[in-house]
Coordinates of C-alpha atoms in Angstrom, one line a residue:
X258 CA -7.2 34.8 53.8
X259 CA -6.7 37.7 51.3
X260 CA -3.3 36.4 50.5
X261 CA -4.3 32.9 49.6
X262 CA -7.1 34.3 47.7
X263 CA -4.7 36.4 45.4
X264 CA -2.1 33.2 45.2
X265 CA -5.1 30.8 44.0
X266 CA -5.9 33.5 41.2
X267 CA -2.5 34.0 40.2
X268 CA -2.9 30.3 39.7
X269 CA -5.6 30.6 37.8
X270 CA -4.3 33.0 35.3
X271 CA -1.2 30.6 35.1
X272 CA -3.0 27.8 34.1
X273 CA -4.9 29.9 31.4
X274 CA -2.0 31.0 30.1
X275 CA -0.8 28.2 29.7
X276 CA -3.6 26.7 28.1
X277 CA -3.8 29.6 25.9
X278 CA 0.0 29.3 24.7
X279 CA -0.6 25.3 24.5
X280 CA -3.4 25.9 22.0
X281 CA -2.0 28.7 20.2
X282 CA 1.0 26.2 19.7
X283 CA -1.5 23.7 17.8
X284 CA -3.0 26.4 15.6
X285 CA -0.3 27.7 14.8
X286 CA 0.8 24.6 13.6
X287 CA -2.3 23.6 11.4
X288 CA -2.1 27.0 9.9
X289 CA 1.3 26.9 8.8
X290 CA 0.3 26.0 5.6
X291 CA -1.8 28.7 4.9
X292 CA 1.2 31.2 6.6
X293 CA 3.5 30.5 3.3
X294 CA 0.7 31.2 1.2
X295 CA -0.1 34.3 2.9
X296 CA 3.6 35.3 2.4
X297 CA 4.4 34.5 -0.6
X298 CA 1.1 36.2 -1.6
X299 CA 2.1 39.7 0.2
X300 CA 5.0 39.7 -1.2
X301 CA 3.9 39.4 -4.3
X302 CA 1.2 42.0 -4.3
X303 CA 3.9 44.7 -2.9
X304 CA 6.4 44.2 -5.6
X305 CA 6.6 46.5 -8.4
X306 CA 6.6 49.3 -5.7
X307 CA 8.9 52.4 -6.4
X308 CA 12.1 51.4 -4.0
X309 CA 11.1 54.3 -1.6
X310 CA 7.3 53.7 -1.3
X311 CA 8.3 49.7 -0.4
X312 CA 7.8 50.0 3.3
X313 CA 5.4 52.7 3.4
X314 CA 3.1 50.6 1.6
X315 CA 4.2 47.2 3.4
X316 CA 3.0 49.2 6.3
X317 CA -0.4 50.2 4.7
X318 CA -1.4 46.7 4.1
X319 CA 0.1 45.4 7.6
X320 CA -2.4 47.8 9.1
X321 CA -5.1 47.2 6.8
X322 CA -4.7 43.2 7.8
X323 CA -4.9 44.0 11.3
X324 CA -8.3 45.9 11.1
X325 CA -8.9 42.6 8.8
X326 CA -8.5 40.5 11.4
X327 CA -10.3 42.9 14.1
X328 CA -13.4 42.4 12.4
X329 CA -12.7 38.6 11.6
X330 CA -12.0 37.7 15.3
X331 CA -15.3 38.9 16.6
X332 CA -17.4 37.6 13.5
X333 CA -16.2 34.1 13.4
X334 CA -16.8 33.8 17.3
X335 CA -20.4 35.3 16.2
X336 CA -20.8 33.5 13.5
X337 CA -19.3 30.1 15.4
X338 CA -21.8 30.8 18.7
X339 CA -25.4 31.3 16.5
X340 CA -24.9 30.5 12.6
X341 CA -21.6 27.5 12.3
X342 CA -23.5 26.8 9.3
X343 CA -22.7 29.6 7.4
X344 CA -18.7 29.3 7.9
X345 CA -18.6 27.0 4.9
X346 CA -20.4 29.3 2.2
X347 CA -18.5 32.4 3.2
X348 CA -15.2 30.7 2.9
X349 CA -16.0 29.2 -0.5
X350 CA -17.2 32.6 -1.7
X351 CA -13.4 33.7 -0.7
X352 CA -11.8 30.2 -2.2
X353 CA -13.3 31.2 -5.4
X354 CA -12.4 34.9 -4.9
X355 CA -8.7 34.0 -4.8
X356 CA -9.4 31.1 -7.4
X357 CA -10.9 34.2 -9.8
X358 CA -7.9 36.8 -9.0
X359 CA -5.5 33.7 -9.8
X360 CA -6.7 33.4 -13.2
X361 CA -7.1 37.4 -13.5
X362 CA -3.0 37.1 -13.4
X363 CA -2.7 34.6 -16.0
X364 CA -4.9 36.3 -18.4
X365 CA -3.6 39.5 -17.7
X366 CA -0.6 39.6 -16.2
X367 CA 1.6 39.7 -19.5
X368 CA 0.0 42.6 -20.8
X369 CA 0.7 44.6 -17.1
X370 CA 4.2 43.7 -16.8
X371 CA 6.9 45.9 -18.7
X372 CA 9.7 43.9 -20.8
X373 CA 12.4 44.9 -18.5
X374 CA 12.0 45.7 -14.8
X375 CA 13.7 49.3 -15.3
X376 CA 11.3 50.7 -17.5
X377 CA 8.5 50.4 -15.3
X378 CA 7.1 53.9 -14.5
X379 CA 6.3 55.5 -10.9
X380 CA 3.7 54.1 -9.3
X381 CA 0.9 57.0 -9.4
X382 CA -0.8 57.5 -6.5
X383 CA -4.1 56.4 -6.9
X384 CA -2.3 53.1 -8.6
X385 CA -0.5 52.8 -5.2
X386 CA -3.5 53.3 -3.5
X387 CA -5.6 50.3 -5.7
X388 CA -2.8 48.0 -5.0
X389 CA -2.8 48.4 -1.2
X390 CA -6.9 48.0 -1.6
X391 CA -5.4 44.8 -3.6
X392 CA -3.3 43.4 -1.2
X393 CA -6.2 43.8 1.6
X394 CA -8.6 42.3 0.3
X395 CA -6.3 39.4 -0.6
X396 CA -5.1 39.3 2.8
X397 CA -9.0 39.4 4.2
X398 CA -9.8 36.1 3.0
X399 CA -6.4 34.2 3.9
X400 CA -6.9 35.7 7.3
X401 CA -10.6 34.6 7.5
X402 CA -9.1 31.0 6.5
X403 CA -6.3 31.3 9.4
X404 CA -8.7 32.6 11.9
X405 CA -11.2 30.0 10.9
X406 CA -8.6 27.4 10.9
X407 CA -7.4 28.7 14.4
X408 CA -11.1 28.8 15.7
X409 CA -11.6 24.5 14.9
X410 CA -8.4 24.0 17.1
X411 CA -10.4 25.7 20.0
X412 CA -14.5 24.7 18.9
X413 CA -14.6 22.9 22.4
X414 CA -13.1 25.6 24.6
X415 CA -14.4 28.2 26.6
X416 CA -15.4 31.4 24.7
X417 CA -12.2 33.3 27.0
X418 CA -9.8 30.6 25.2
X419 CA -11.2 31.2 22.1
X420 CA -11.2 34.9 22.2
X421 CA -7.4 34.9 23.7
X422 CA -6.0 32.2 21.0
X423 CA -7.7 33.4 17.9
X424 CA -6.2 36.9 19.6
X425 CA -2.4 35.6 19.8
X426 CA -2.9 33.8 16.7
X427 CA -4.2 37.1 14.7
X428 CA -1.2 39.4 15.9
X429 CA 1.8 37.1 15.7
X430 CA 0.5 36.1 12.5
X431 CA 0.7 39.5 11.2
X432 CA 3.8 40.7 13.2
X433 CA 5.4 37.5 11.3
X434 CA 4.2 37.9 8.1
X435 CA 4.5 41.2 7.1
X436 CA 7.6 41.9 9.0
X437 CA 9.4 38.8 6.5
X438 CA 7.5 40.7 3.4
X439 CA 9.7 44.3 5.0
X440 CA 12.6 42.1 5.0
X441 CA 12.2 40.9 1.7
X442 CA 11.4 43.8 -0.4
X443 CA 14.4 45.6 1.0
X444 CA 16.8 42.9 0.3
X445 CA 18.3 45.3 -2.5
X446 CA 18.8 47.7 0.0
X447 CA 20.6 45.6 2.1
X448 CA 23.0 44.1 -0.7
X449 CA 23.7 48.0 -2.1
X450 CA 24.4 49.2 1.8
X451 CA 26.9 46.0 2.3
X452 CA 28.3 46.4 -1.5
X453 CA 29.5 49.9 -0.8
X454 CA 30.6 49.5 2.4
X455 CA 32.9 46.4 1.0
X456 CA 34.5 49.0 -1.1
X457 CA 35.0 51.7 1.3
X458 CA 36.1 49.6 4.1
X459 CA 38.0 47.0 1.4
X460 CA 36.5 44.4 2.9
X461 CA 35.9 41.7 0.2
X462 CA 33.1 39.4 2.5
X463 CA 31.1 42.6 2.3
X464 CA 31.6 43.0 -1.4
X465 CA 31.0 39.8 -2.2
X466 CA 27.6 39.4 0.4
X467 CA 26.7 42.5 -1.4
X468 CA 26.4 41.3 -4.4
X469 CA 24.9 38.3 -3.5
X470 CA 22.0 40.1 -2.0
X471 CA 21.8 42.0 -5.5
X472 CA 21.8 39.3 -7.6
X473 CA 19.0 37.7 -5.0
X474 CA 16.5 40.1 -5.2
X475 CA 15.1 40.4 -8.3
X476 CA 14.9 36.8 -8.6
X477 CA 13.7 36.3 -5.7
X478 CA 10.8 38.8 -6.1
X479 CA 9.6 37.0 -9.3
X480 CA 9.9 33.3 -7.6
X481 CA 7.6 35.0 -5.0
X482 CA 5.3 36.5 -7.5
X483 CA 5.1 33.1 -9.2
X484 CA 4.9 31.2 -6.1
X485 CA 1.9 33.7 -4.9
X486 CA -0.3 33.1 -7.9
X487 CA 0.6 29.5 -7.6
X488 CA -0.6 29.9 -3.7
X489 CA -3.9 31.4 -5.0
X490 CA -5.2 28.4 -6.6
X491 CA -3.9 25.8 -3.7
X492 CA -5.7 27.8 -1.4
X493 CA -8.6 28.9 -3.2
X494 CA -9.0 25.1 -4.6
X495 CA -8.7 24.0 -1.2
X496 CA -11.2 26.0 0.4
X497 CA -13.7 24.9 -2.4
X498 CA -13.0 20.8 -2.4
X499 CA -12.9 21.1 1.4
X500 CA -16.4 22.8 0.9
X501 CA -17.7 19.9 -1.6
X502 CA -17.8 16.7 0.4
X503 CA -18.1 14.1 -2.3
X504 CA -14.9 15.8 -4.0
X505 CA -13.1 16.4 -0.7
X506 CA -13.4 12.4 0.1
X507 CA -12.3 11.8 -4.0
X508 CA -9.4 13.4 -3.5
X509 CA -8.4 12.2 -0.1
X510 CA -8.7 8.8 -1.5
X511 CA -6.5 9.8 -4.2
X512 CA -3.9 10.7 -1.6
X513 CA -4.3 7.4 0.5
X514 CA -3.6 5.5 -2.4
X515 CA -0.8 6.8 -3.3
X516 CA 0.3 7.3 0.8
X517 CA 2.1 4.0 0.3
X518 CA 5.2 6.0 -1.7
X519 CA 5.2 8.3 1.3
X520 CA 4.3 11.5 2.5
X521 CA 5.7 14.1 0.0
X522 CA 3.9 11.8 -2.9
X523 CA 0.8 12.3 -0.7
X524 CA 0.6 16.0 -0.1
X525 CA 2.1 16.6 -3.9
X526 CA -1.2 14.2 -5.3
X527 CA -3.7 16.1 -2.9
X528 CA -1.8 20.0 -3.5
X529 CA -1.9 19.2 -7.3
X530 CA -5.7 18.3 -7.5
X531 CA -6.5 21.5 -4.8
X532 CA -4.9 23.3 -7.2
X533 CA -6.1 22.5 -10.5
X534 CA -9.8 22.5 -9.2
X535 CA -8.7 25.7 -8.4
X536 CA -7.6 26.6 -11.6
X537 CA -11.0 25.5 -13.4
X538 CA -13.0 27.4 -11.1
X539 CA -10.9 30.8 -11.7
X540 CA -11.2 30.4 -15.2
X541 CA -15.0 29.1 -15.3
X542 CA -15.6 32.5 -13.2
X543 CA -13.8 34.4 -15.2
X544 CA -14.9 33.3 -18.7
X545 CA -18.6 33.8 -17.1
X546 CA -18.0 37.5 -16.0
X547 CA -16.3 37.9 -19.7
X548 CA -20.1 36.5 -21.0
X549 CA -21.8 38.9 -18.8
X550 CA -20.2 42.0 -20.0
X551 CA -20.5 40.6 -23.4
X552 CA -24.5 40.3 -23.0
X553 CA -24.1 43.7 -21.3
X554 CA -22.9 45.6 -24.7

């Protein structure tokens, strides 16, 4: 009796699990999107980063996301259970936070940036410290937008399946993302390790990788940067035409009428207008704090 007991709840947790994996699959999936955002974002944030504070402070902000998403995982089930309504208002607060920090860069961003990478100065450490503080808060409202995302995939489940894929989803999310950001800051690294071991060991495919690598990095790191500021108004824009209905169905009608010259026409139609309504709203917010201080003096 005992022993079919234990076999039908070993069972049990089999099917779970397999339920849990199957929906974890389908998040995943709908928030794939939002994952190249989030990395090209990260990335972007980190670089600029003295060589050997790179992974210390990759580190910093992978921990910083995880506490993010501790206190996001509970608060959306809370917030899903007795108040769904306010889901939308919070997440357009965040669209237009990202939107806002977008347009910060383009107004800024020339006047932070040195002419040539090698005369940047150290980091200090309270300037390290801001841009970690930076790159959380960043990361806070993609990861609300991932777990929210996550949580629509599972509205219909049991609050265990909930809990467990918004779980899975929260740590192989961050596992993924910043562990590509580790890779791809210390790409330099990599290229000046294989360099000088071409020459030592004469081996020219190591020379030549080497160099490759080199080469790569910097441009890399500025394709990311521009790719992450890019990423701030798709997603911000997003979040805020998905929160206004009469411009969400505008724009999805856009991208029906044009879904006759295929998919990539489609999504390019329906990205572009996300992310020039994301644009406007950056600069509408910041042109509006620039009034305030003005009114302020």
């Amino acid at each position: 009796m005992a022993g079919a007991s234990l076999l039908t709840l070993l069972d049990d947790i089999t099917a779970l699990l397999d339920d849990i994996a199957t929906m974890s699959k389908v998040a995943t999936k709908k928030t794939a999107g939002v994952l190249g955002d989030d990395l090209a974002l990260n990335a972007q944030q980190v670089s600029g980063v003295n060589a050997d504070r790179e992974l210390p402070v990759v580190w910093a902000v992978a921990k910083g996301s995880m506490l993010n998403k501790a206190i996001l995982v509970p608060a959306a089930l809370l917030i899903s259970a007795f108040i769904p309504w306010l889901i939308t208002p919070l997440l357009m607060l965040g669209g237009l936070f990202l939107c806002f920090e977008g347009a910060e860069k383009l107004v800024h961003g020339k006047e932070e940036q040195p002419e040539h990478p090698a005369l940047a100065e150290p980091l200090t450490p309270e300037a390290e410290k801001e841009k970690i503080k930076g790159a959380i808060r960043t990361d806070f409202i993609l990861s609300a937008e991932i777990i929210v995302i996550s949580l629509g995939t599972v509205a219909t489940a049991s609050f265990i399946h909930q809990l467990s894929v918004l779980s899975v989803i929260a740590v192989v999310m961050t596992v993924g993302v910043y562990g590509l950001v580790a890779g791809i800051v210390k790409l330099d690294d990599a290229g000046l390790y294989l360099l000088q071991r071409g020459v030592s060991a004469k081996s020219a495919m190591s020379r030549a990788m080497g160099r490759f690598l080199l080469t790569l990095a910097p441009w890399l790191m500025k394709a990311l940067a521009v790719l992450g500021t890019i990423a701030m108004f798709l997603v911000g824009g997003g979040i805020l035409v998905h929160g206004i209905a009469p411009l969400h169905h505008l724009i999805g009608h856009w991208g029906e009428q044009v879904g006759q010259y295929g998919g990539l026409v489609e999504a390019l139609v329906v990205n572009g207008a996300n992310g020039l309504v994301g644009l406007l709203a950056g600069f509408v917010v910041v042109i509006a704090l620039h009034l305030v201080k003005l009114l302020k003096k």
